[in-house]
mmCIF file with all atom_site columns, C-alpha atoms in Angstrom:
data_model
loop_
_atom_site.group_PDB
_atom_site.id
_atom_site.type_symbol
_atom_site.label_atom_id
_atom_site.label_alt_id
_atom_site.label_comp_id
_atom_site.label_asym_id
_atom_site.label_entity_id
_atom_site.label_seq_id
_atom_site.pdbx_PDB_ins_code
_atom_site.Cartn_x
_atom_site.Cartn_y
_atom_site.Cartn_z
_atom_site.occupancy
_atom_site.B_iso_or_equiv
_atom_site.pdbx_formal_charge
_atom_site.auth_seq_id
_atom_site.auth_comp_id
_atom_site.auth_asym_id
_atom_site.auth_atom_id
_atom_site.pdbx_PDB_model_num
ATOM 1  C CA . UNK A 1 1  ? -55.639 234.450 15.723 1.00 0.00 ? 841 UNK A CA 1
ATOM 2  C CA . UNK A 1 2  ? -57.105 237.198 18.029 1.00 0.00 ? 842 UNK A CA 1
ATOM 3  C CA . UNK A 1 3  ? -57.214 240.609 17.075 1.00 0.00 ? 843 UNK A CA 1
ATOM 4  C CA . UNK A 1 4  ? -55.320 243.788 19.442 1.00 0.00 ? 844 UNK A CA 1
ATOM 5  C CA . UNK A 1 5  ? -59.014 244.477 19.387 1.00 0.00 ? 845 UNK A CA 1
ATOM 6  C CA . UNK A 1 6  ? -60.297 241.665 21.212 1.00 0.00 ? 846 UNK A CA 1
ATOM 7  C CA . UNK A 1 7  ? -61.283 241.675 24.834 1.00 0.00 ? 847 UNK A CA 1
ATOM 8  C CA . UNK A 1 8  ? -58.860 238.660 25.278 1.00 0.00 ? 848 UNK A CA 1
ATOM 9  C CA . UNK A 1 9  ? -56.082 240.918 24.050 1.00 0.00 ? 849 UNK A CA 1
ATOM 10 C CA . UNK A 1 10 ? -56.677 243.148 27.005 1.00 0.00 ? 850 UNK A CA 1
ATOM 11 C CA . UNK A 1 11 ? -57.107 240.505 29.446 1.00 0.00 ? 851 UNK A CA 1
ATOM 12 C CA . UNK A 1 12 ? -53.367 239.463 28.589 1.00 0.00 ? 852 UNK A CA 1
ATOM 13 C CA . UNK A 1 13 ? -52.284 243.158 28.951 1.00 0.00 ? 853 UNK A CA 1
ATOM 14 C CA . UNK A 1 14 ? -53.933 243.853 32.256 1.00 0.00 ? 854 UNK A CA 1
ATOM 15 C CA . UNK A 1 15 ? -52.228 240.593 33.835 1.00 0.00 ? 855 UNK A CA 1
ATOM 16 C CA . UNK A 1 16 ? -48.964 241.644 31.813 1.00 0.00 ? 856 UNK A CA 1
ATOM 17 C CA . UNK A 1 17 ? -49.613 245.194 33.513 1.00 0.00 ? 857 UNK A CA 1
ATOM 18 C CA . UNK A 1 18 ? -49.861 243.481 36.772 1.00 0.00 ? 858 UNK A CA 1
ATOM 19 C CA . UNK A 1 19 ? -46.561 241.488 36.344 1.00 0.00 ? 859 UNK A CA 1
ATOM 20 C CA . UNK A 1 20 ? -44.611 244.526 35.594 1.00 0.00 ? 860 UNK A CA 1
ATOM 21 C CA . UNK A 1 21 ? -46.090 246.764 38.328 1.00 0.00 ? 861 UNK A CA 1
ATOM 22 C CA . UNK A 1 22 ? -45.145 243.781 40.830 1.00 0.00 ? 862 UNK A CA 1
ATOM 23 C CA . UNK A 1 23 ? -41.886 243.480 39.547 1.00 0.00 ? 863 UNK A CA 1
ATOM 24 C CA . UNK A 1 24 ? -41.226 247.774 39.773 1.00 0.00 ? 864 UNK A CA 1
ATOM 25 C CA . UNK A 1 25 ? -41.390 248.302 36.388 1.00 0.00 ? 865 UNK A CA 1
ATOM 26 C CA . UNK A 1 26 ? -44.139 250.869 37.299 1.00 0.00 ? 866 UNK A CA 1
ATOM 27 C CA . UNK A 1 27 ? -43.413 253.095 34.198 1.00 0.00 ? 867 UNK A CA 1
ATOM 28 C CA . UNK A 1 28 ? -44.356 249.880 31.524 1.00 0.00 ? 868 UNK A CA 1
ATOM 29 C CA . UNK A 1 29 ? -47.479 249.112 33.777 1.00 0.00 ? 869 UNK A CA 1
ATOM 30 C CA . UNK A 1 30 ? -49.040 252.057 34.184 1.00 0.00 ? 870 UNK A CA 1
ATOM 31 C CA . UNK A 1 31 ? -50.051 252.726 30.680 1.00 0.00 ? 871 UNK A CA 1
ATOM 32 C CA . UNK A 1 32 ? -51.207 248.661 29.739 1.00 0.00 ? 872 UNK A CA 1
ATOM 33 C CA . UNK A 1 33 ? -53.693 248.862 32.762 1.00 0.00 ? 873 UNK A CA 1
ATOM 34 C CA . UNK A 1 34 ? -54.956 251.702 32.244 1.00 0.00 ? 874 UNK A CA 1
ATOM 35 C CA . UNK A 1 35 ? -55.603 251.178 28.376 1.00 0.00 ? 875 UNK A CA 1
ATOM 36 C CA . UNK A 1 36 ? -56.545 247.495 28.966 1.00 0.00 ? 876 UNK A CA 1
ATOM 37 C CA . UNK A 1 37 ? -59.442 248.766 31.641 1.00 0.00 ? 877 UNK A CA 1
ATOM 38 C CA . UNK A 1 38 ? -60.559 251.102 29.234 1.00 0.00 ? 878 UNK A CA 1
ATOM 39 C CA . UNK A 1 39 ? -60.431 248.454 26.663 1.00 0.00 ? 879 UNK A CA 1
ATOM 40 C CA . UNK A 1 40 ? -62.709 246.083 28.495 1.00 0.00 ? 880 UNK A CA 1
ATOM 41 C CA . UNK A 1 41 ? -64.985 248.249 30.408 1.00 0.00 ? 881 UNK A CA 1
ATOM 42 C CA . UNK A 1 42 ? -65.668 249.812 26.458 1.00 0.00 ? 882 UNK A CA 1
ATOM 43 C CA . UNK A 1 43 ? -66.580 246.340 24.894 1.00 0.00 ? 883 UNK A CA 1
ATOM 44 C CA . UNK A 1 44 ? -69.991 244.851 25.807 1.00 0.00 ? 884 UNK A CA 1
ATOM 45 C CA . UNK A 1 45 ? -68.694 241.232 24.679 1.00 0.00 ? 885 UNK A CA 1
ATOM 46 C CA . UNK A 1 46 ? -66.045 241.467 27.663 1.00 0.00 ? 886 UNK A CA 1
ATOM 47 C CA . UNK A 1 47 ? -66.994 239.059 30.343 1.00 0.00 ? 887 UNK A CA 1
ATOM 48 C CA . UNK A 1 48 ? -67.789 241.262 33.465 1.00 0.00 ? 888 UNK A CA 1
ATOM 49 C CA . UNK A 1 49 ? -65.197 238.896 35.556 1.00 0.00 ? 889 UNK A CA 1
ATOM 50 C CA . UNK A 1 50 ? -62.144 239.903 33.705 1.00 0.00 ? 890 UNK A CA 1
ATOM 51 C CA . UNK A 1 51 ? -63.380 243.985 33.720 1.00 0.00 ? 891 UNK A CA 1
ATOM 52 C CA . UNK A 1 52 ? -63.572 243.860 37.268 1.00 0.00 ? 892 UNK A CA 1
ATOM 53 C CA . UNK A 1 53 ? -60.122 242.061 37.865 1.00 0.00 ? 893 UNK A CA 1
ATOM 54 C CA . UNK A 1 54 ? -58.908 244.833 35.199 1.00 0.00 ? 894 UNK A CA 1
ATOM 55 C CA . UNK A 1 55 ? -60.875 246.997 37.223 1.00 0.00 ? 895 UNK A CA 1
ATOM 56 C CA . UNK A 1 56 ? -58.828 246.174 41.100 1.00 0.00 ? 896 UNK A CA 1
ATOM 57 C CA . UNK A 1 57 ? -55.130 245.133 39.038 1.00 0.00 ? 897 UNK A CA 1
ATOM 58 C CA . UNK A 1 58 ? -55.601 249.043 38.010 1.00 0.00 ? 898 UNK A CA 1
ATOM 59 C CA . UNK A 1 59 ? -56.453 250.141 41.889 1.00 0.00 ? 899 UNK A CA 1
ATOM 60 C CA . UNK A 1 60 ? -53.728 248.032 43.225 1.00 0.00 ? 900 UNK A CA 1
ATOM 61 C CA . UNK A 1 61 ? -51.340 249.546 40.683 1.00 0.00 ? 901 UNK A CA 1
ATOM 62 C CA . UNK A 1 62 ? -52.387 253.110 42.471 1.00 0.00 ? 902 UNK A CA 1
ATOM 63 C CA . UNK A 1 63 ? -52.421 251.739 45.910 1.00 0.00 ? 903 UNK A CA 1
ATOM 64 C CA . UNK A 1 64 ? -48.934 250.518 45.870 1.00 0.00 ? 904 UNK A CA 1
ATOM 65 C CA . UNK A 1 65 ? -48.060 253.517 43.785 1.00 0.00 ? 905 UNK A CA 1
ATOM 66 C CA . UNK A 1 66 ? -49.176 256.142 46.405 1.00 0.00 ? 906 UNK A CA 1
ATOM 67 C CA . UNK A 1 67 ? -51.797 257.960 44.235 1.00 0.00 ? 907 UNK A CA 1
ATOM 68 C CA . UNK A 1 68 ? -54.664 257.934 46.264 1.00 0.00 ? 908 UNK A CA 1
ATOM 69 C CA . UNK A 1 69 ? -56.568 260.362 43.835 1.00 0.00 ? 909 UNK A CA 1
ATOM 70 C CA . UNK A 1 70 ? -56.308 257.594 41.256 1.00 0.00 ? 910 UNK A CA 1
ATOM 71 C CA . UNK A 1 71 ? -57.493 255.253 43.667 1.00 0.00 ? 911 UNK A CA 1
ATOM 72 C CA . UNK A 1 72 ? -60.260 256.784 45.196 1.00 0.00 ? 912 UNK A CA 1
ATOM 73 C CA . UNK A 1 73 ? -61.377 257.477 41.527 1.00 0.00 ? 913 UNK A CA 1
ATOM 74 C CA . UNK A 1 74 ? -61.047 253.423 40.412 1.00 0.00 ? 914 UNK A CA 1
ATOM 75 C CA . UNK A 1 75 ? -62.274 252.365 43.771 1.00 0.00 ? 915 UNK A CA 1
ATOM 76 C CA . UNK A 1 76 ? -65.909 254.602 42.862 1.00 0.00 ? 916 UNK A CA 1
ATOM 77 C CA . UNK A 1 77 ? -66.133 253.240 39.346 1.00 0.00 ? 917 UNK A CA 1
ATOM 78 C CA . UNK A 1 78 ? -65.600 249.679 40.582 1.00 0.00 ? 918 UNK A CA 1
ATOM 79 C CA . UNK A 1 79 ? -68.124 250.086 43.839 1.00 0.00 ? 919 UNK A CA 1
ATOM 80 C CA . UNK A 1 80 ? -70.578 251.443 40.982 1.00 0.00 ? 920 UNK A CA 1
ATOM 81 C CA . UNK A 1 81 ? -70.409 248.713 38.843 1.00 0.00 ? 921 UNK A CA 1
ATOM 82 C CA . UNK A 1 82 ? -69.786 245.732 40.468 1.00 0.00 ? 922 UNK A CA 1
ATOM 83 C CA . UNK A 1 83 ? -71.156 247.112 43.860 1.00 0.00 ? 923 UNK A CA 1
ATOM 84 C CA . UNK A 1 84 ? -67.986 246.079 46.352 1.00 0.00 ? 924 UNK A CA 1
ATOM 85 C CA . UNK A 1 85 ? -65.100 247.080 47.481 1.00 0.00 ? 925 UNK A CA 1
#
């Protein structure tokens, strides 16, 4: 059994973050990426792979969303760690 605390726990809320922002449900989503990237980018056992798709899920979210001061914000901390865009 995994723990809520375990990186793999917030793996499956980031892609259950990205299902319900794809499917509208932008209210439910919102607050499982966020907390998921948080919970990731906070835990050095987290494979760096599944941070950064955290990472663009949560950028997409504010993309589609409209928030571009969210974006531009997620769109620095991912150029600044993983160096892309």
């Amino acid at each position: 059994t995994v723990s809520r605390e375990h990186w793999y726990t917030a793996v499956a809320a980031s892609i259950r973050g990205g299902i319900l922002a794809e499917m509208g449900r932008t209210a439910e989503a919102e607050p499982l990426l966020v907390a998921s990237y948080e919970q990731l980018a906070a835990d050095d056992n987290a494979v760096p792979l599944y941070v950064g798709q955290s990472l663009q899920r949560l950028i997409q979210f504010y993309a589609s969303s409209g928030d571009s001061s969210a974006r531009a914000r997620f769109e620095g901390i991912y150029q600044r760690d993983f160096g892309e865009s």
